[in-house]
CSV table of N, CA, C and O in Angstrom, one decimal:
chain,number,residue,atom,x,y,z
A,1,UNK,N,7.1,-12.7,-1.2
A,1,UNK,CA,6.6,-12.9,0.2
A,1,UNK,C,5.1,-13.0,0.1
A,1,UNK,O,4.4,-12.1,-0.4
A,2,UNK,N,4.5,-14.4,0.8
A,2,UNK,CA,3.2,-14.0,0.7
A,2,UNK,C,2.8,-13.1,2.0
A,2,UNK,O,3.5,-13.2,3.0
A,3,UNK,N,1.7,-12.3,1.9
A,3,UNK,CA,0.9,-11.5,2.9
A,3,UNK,C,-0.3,-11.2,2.9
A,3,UNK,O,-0.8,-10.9,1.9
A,4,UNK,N,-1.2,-11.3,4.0
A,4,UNK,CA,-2.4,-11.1,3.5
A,4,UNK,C,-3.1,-9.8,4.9
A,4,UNK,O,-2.4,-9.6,6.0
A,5,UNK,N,-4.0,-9.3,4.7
A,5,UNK,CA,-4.5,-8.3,5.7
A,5,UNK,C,-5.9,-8.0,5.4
A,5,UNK,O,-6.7,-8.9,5.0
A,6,UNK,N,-6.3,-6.9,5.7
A,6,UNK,CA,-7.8,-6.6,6.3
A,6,UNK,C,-8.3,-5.0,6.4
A,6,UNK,O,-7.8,-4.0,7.0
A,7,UNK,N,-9.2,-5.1,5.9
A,7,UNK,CA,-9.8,-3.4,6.6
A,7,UNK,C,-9.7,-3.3,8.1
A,7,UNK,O,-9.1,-4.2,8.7
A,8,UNK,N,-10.0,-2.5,8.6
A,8,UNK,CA,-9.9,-2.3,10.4
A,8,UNK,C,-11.1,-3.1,11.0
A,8,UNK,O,-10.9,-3.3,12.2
A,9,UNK,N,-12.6,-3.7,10.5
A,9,UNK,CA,-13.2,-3.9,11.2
A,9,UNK,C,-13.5,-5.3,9.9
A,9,UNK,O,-14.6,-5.8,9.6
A,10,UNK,N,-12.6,-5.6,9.5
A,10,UNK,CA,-12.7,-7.5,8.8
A,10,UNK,C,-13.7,-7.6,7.7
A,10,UNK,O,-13.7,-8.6,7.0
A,11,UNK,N,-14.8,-6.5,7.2
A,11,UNK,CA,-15.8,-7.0,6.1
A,11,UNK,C,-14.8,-7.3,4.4
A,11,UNK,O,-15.3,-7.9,3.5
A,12,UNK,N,-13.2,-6.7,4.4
A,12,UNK,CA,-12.4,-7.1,3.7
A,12,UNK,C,-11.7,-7.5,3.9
A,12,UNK,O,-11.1,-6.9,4.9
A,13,UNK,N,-10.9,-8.8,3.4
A,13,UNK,CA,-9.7,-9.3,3.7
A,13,UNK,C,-9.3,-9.8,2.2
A,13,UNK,O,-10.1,-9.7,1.2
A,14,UNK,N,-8.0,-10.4,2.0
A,14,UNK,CA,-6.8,-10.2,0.9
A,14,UNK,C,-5.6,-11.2,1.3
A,14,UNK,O,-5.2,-11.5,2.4
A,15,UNK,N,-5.1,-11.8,0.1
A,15,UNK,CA,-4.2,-12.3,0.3
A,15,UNK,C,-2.8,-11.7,-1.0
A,15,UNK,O,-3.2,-11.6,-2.1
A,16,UNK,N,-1.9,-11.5,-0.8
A,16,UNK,CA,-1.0,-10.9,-1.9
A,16,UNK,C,0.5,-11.8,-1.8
A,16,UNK,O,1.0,-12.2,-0.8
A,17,UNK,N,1.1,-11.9,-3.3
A,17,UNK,CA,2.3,-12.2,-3.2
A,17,UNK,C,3.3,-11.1,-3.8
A,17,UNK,O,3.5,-10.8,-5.0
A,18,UNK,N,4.1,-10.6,-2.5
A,18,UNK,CA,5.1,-9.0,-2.5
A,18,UNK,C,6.3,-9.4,-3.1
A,18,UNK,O,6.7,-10.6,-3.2
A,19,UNK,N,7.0,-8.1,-3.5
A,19,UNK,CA,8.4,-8.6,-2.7
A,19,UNK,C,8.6,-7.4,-2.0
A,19,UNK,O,8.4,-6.3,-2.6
A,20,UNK,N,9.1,-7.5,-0.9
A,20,UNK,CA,9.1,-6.5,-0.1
A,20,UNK,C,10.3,-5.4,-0.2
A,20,UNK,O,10.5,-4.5,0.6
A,21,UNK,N,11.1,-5.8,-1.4
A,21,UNK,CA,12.1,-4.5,-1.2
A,21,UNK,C,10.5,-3.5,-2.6
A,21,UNK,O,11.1,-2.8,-3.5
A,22,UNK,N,9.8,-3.4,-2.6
A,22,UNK,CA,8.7,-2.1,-3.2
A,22,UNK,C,8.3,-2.1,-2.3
A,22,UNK,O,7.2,-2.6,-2.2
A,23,UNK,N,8.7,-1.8,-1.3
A,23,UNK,CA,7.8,-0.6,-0.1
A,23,UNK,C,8.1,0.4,-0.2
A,23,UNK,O,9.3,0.5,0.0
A,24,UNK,N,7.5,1.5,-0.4
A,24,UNK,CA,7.5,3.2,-0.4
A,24,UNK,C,6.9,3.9,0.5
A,24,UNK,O,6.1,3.5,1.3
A,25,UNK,N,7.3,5.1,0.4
A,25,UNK,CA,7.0,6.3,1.1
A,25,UNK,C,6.3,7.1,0.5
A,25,UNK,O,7.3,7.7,0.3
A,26,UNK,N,5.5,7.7,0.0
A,26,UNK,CA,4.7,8.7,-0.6
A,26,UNK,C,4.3,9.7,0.4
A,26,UNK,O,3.6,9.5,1.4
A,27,UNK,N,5.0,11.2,0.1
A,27,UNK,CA,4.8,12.1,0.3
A,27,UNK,C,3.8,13.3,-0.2
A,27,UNK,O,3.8,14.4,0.3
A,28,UNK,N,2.7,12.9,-1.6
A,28,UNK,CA,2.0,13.7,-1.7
A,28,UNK,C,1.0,14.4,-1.1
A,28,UNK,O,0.5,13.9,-0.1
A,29,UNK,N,0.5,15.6,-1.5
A,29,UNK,CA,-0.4,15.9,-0.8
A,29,UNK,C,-1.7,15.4,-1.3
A,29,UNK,O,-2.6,16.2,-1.0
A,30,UNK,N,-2.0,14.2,-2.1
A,30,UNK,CA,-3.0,13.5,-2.1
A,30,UNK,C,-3.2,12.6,-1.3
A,30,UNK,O,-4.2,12.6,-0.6
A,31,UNK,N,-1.9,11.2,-1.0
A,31,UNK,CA,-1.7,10.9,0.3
A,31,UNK,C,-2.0,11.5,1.7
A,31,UNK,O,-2.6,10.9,2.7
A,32,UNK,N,-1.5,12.7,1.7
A,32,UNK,CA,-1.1,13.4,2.9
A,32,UNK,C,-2.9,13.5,3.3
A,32,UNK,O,-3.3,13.2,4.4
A,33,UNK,N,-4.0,14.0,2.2
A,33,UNK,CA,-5.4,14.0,2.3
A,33,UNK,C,-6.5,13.1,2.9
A,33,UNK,O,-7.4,13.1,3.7
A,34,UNK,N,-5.6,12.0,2.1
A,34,UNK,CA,-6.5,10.6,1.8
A,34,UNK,C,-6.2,9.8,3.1
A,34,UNK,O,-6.9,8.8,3.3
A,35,UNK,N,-5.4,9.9,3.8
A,35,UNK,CA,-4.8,9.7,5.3
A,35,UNK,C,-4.8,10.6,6.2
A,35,UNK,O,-4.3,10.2,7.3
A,36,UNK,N,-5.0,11.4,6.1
A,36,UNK,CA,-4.9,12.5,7.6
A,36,UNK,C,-3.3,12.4,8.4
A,36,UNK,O,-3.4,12.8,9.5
A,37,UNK,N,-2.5,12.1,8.1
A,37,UNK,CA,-1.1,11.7,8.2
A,37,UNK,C,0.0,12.6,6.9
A,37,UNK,O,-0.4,13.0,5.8
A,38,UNK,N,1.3,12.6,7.3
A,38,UNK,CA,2.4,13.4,6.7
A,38,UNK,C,2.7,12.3,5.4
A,38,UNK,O,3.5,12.7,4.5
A,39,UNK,N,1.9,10.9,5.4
A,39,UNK,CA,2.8,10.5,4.2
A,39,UNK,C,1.9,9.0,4.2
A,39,UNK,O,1.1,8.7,5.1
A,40,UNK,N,2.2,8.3,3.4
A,40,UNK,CA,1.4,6.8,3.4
A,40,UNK,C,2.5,6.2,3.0
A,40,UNK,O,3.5,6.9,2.7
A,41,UNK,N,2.5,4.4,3.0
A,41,UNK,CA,3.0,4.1,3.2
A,41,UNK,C,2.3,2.9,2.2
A,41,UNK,O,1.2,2.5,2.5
A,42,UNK,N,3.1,2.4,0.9
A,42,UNK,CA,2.5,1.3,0.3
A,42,UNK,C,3.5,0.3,-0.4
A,42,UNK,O,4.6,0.5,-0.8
A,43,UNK,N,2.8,-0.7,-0.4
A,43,UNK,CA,3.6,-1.6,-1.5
A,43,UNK,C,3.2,-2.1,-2.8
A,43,UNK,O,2.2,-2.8,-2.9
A,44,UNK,N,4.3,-1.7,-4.0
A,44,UNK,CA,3.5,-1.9,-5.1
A,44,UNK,C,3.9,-3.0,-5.4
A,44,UNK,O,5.0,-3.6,-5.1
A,45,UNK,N,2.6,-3.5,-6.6
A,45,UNK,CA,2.8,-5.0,-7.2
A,45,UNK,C,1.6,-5.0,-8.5
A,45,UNK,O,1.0,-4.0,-9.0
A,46,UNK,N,1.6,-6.3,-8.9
A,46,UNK,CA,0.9,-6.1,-9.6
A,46,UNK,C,-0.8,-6.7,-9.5
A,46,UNK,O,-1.0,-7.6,-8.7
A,47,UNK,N,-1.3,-6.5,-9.8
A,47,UNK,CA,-2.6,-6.8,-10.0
A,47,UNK,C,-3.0,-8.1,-9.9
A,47,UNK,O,-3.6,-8.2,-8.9
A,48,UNK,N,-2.8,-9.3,-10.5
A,48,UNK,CA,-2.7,-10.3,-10.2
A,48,UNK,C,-2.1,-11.1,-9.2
A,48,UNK,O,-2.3,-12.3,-9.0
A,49,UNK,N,-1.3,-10.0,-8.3
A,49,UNK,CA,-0.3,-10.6,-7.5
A,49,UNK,C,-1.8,-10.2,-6.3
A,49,UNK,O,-1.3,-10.6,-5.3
A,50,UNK,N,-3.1,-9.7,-6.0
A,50,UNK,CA,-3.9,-9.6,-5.3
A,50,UNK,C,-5.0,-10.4,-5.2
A,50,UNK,O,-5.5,-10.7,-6.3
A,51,UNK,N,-5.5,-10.9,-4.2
A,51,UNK,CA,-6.4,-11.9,-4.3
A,51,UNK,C,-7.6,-11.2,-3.2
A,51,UNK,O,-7.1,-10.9,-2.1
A,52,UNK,N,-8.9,-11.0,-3.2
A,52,UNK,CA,-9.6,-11.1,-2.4
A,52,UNK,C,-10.0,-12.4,-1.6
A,52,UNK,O,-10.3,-13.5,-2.1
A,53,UNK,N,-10.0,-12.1,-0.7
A,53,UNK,CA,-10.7,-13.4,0.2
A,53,UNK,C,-11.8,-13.6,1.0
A,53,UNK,O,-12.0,-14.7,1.6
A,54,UNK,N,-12.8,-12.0,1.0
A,54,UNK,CA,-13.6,-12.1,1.4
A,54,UNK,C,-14.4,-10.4,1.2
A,54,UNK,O,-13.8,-9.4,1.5
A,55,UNK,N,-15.5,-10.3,0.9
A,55,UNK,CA,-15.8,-8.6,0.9
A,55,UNK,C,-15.6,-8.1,-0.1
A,55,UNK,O,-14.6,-8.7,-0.7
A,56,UNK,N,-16.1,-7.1,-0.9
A,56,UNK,CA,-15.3,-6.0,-1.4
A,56,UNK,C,-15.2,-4.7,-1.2
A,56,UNK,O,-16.2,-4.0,-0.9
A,57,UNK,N,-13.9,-3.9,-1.5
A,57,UNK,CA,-13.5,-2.7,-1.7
A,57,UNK,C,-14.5,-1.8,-2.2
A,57,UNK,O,-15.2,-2.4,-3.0
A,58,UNK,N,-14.9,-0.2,-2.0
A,58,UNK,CA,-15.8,0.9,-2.2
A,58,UNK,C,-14.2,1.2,-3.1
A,58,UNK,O,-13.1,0.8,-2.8
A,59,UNK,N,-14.7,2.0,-4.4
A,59,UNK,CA,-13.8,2.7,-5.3
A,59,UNK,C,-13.9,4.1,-5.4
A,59,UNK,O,-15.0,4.6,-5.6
A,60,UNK,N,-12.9,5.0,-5.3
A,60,UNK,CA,-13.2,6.3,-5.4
A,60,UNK,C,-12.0,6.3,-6.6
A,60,UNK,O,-11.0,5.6,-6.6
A,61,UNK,N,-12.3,7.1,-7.4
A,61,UNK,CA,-11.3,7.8,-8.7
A,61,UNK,C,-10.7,9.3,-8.4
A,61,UNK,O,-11.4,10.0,-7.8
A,62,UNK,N,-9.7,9.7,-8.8
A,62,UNK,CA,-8.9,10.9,-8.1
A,62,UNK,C,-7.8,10.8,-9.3
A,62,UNK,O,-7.1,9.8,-9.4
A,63,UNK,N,-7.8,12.1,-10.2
A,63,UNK,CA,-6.7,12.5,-10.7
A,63,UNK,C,-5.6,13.3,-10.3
A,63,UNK,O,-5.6,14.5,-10.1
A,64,UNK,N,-4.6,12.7,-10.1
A,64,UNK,CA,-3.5,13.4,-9.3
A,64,UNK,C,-2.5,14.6,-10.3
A,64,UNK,O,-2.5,15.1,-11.4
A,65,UNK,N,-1.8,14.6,-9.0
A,65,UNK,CA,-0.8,16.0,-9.6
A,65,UNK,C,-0.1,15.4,-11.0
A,65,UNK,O,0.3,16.2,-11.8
A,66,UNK,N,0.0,14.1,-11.2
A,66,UNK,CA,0.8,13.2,-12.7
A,66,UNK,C,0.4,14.0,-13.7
A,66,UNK,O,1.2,14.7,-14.4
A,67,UNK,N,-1.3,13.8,-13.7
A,67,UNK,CA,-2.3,13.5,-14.9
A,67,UNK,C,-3.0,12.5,-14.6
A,67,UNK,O,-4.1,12.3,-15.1
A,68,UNK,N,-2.4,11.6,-13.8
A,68,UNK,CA,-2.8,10.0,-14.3
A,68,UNK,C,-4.0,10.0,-13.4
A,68,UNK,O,-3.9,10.9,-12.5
A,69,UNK,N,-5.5,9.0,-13.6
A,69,UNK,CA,-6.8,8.8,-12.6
A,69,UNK,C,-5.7,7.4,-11.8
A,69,UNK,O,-5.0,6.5,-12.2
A,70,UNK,N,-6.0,8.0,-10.1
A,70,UNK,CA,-5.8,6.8,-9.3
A,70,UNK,C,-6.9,6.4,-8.3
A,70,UNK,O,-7.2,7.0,-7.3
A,71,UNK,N,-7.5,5.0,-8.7
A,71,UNK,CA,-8.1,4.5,-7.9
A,71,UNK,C,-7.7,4.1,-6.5
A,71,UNK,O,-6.7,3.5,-6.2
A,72,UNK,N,-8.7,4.6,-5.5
A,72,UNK,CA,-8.8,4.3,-4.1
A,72,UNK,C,-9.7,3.6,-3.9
A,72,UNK,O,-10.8,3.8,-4.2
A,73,UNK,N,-9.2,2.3,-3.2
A,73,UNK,CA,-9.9,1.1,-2.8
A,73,UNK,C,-9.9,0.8,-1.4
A,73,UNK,O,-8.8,0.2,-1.3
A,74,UNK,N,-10.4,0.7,-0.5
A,74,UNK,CA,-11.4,1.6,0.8
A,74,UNK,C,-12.4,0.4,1.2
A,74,UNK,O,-12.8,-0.4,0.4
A,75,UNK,N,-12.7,0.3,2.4
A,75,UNK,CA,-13.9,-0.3,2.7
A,75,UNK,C,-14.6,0.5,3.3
A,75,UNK,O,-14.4,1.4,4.1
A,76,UNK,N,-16.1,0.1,2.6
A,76,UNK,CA,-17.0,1.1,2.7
A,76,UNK,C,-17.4,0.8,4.0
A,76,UNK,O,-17.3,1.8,4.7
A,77,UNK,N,-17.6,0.4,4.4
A,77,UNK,CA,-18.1,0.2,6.3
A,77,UNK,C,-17.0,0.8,7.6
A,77,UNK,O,-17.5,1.1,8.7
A,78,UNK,N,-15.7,0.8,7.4
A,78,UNK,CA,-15.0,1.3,8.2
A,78,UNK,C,-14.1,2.6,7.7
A,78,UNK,O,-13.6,3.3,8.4
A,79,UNK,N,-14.1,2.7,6.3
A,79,UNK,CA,-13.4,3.2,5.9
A,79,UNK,C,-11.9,3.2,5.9
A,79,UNK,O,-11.4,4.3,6.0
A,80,UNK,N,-11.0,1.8,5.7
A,80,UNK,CA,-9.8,1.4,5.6
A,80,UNK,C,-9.2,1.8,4.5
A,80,UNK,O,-10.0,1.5,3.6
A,81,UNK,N,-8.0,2.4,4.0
A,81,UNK,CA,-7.8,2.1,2.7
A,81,UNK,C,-7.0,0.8,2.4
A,81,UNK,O,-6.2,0.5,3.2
A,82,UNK,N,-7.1,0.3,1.7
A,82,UNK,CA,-6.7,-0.9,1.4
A,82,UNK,C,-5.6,-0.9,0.3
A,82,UNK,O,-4.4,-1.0,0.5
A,83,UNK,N,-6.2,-0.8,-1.1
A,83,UNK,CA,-5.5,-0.6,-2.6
A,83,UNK,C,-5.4,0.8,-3.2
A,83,UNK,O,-6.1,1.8,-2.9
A,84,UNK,N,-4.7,0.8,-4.1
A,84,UNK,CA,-4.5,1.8,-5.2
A,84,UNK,C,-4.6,1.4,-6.4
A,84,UNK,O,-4.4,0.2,-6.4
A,85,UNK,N,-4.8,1.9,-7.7
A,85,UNK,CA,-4.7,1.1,-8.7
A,85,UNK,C,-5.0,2.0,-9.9
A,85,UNK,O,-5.9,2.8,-9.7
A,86,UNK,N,-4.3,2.0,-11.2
A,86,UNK,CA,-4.6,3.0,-12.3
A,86,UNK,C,-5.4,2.6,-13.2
A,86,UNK,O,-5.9,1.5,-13.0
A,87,UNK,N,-5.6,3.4,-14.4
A,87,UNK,CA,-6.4,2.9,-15.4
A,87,UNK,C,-5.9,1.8,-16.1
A,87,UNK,O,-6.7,1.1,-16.8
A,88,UNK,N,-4.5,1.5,-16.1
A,88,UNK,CA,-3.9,0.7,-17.5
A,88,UNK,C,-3.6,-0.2,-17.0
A,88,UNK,O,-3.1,-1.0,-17.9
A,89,UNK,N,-3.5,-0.9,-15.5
A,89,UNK,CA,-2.2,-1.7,-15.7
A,89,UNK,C,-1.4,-1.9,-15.7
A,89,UNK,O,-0.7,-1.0,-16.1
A,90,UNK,N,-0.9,-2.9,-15.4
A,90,UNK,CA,0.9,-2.8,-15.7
A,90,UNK,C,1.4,-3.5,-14.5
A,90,UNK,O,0.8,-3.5,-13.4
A,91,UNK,N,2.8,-4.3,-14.7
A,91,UNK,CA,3.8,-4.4,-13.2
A,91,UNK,C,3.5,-3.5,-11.7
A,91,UNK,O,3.0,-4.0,-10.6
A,92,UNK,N,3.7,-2.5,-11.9
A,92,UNK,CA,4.0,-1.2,-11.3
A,92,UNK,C,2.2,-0.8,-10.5
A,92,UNK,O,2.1,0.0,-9.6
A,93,UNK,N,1.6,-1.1,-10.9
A,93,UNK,CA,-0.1,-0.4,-11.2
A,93,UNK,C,-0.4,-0.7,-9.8
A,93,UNK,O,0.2,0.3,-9.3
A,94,UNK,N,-0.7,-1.2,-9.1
A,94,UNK,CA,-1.3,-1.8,-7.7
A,94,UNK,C,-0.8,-1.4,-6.7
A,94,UNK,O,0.5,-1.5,-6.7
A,95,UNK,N,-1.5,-0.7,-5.6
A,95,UNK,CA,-0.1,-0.7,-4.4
A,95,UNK,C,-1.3,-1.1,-2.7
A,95,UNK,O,-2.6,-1.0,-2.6
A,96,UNK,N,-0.8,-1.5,-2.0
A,96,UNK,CA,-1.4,-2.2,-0.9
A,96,UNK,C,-1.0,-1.6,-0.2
A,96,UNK,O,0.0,-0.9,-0.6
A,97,UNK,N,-1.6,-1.3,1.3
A,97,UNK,CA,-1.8,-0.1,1.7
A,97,UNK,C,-0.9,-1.0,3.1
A,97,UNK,O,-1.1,-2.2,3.2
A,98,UNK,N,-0.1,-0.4,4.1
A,98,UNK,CA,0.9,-1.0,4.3
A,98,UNK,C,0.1,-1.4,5.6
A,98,UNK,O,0.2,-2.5,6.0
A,99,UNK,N,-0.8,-0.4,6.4
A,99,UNK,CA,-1.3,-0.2,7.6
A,99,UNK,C,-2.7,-1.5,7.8
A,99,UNK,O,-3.3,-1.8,8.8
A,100,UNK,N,-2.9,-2.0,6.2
A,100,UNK,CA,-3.9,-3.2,6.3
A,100,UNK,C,-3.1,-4.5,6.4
A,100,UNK,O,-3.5,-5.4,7.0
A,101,UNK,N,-1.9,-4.6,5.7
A,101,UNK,CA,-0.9,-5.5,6.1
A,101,UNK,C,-0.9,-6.6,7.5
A,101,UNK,O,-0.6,-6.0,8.5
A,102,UNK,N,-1.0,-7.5,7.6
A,102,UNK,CA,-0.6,-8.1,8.6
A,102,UNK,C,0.9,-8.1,9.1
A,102,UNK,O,1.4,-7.8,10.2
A,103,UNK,N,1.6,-8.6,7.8
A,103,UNK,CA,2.7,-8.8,8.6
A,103,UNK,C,3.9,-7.6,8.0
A,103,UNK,O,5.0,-7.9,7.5
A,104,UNK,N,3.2,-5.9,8.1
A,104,UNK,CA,3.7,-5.0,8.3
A,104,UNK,C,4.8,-4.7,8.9
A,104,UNK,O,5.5,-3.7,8.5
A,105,UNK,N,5.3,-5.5,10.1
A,105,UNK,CA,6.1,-5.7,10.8
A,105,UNK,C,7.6,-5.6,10.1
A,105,UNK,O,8.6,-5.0,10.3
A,106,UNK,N,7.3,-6.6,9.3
A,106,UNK,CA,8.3,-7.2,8.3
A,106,UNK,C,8.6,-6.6,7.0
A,106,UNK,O,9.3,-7.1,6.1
A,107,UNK,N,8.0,-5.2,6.9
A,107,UNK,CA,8.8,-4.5,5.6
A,107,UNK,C,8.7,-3.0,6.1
A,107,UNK,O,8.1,-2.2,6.8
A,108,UNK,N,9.9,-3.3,5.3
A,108,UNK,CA,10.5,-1.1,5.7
A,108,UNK,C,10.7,-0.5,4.6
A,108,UNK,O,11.5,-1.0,3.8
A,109,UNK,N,10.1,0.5,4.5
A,109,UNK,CA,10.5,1.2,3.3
A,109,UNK,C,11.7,1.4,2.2
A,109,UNK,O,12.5,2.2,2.6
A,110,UNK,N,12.0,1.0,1.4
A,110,UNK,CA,13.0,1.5,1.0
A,110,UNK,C,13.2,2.1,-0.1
A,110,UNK,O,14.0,1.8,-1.0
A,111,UNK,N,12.1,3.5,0.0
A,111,UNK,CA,12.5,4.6,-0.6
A,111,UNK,C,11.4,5.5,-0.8
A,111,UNK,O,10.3,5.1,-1.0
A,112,UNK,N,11.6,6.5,-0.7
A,112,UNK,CA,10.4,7.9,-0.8
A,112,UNK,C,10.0,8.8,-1.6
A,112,UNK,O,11.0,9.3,-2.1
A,113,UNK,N,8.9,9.4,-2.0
A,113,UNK,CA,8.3,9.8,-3.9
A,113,UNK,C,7.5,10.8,-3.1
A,113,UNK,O,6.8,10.7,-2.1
A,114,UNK,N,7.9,12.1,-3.9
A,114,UNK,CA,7.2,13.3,-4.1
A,114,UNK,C,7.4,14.0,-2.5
A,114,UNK,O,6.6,14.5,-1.7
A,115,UNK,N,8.8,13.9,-2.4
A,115,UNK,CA,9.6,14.4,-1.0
A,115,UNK,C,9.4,15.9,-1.2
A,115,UNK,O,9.6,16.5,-0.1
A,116,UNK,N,9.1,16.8,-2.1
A,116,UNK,CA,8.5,18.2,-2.0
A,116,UNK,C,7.5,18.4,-1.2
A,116,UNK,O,7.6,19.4,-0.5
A,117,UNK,N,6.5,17.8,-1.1
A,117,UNK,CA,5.4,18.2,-0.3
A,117,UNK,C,5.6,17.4,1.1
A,117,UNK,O,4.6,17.4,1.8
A,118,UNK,N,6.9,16.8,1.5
A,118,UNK,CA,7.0,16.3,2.7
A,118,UNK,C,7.1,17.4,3.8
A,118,UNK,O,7.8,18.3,3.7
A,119,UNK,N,6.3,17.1,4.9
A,119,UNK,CA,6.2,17.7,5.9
A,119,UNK,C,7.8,18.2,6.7
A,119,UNK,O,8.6,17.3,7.2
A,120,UNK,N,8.2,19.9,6.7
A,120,UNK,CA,10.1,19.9,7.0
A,120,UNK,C,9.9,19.2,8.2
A,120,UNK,O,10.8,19.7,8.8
A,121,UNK,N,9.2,18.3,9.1
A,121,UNK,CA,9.2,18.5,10.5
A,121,UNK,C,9.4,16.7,10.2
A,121,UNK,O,10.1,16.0,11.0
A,122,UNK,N,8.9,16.1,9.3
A,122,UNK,CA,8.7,14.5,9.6
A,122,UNK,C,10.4,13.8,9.8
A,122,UNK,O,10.6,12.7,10.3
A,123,UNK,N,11.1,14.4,9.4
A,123,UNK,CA,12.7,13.6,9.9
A,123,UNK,C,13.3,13.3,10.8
A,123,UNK,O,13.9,12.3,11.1
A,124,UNK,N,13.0,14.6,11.6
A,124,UNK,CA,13.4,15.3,12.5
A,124,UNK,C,12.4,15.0,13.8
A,124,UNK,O,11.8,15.9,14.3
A,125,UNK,N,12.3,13.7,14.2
A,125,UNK,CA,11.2,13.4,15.5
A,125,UNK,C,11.7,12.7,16.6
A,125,UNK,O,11.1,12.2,17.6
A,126,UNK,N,13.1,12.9,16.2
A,126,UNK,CA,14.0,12.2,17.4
A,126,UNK,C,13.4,12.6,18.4
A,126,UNK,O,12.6,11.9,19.0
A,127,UNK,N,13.7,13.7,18.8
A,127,UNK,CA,14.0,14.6,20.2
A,127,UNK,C,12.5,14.5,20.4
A,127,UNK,O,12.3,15.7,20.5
A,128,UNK,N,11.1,13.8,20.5
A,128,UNK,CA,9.7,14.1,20.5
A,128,UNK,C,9.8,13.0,21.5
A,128,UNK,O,10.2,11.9,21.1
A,129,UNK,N,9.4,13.4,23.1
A,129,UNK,CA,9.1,12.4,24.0
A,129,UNK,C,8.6,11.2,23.3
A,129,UNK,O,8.3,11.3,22.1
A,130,UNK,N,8.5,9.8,24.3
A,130,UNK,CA,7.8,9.0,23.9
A,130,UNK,C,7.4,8.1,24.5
A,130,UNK,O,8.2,7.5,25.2
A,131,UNK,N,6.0,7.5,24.5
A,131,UNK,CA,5.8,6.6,25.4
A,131,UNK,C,4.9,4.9,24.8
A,131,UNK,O,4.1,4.9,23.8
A,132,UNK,N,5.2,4.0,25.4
A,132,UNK,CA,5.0,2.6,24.8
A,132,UNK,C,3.5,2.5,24.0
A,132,UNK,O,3.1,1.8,23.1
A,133,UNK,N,3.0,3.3,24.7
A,133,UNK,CA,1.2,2.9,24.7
A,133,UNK,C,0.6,4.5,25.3
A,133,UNK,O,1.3,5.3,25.8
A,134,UNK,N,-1.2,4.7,24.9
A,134,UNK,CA,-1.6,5.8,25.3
A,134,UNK,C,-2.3,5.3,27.0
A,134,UNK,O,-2.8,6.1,27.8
């Protein structure tokens, strides 16, 4: 699937080709940090499969609970996160950040990593009033 998206305020934009059953859930508490939110939400692919199209990404490095260093790729003017990406490479290495997505709409997770540090409360949000808009 091709897709392309944007930081929140446009100085980056991207074009990628997915396939959309790699959408994940990430429950770490590096995620949980690096978002201010119970979990992020990405799709991996590979490296090649990313294209810039305009701008570039601020890099921060962060070694996680693995071992492995994972790059955060961010725009430095709004501070969006955009990419992920490790030292080596690989299929698997790249992940697009689901909330820069355009057509986000159109993929759902289908499956969740490092469910230990998931918040006990995120399942369970049925019963939480709700309204269309603030």
């Amino acid at each position: 699937m091709r897709i392309d998206g944007q930081c929140h305020c446009g100085a980056v934009t991207y074009q990628a080709e997915i396939d959309p059953e790699r959408v994940s859930i990430c429950h770490c508490t590096d995620c949980q940090a690096l978002t201010g939110s119970p979990y992020r939400v990405t799709v991996i692919c590979a490296a090649e499969q990313v294209r810039l199209t305009h701008g570039a990404p601020k890099v921060y490095g962060k070694r996680g609970d693995n071992g492995r260093v994972r790059f955060q790729h961010f725009c430095g003017d709004c501070g969006s996160p955009l990419f992920t990406s490790g030292e080596h490479g690989g299929p698997d290495d790249w992940g697009i950040r689901w909330g820069s997505i355009r057509q986000r709409g159109e993929l759902t997770p289908r499956r969740q990593v490092w469910c230990r540090s998931a918040a006990p409360w995120v399942n369970d949000l049925s019963g939480l009033p709700t309204r269309p808009k603030e």
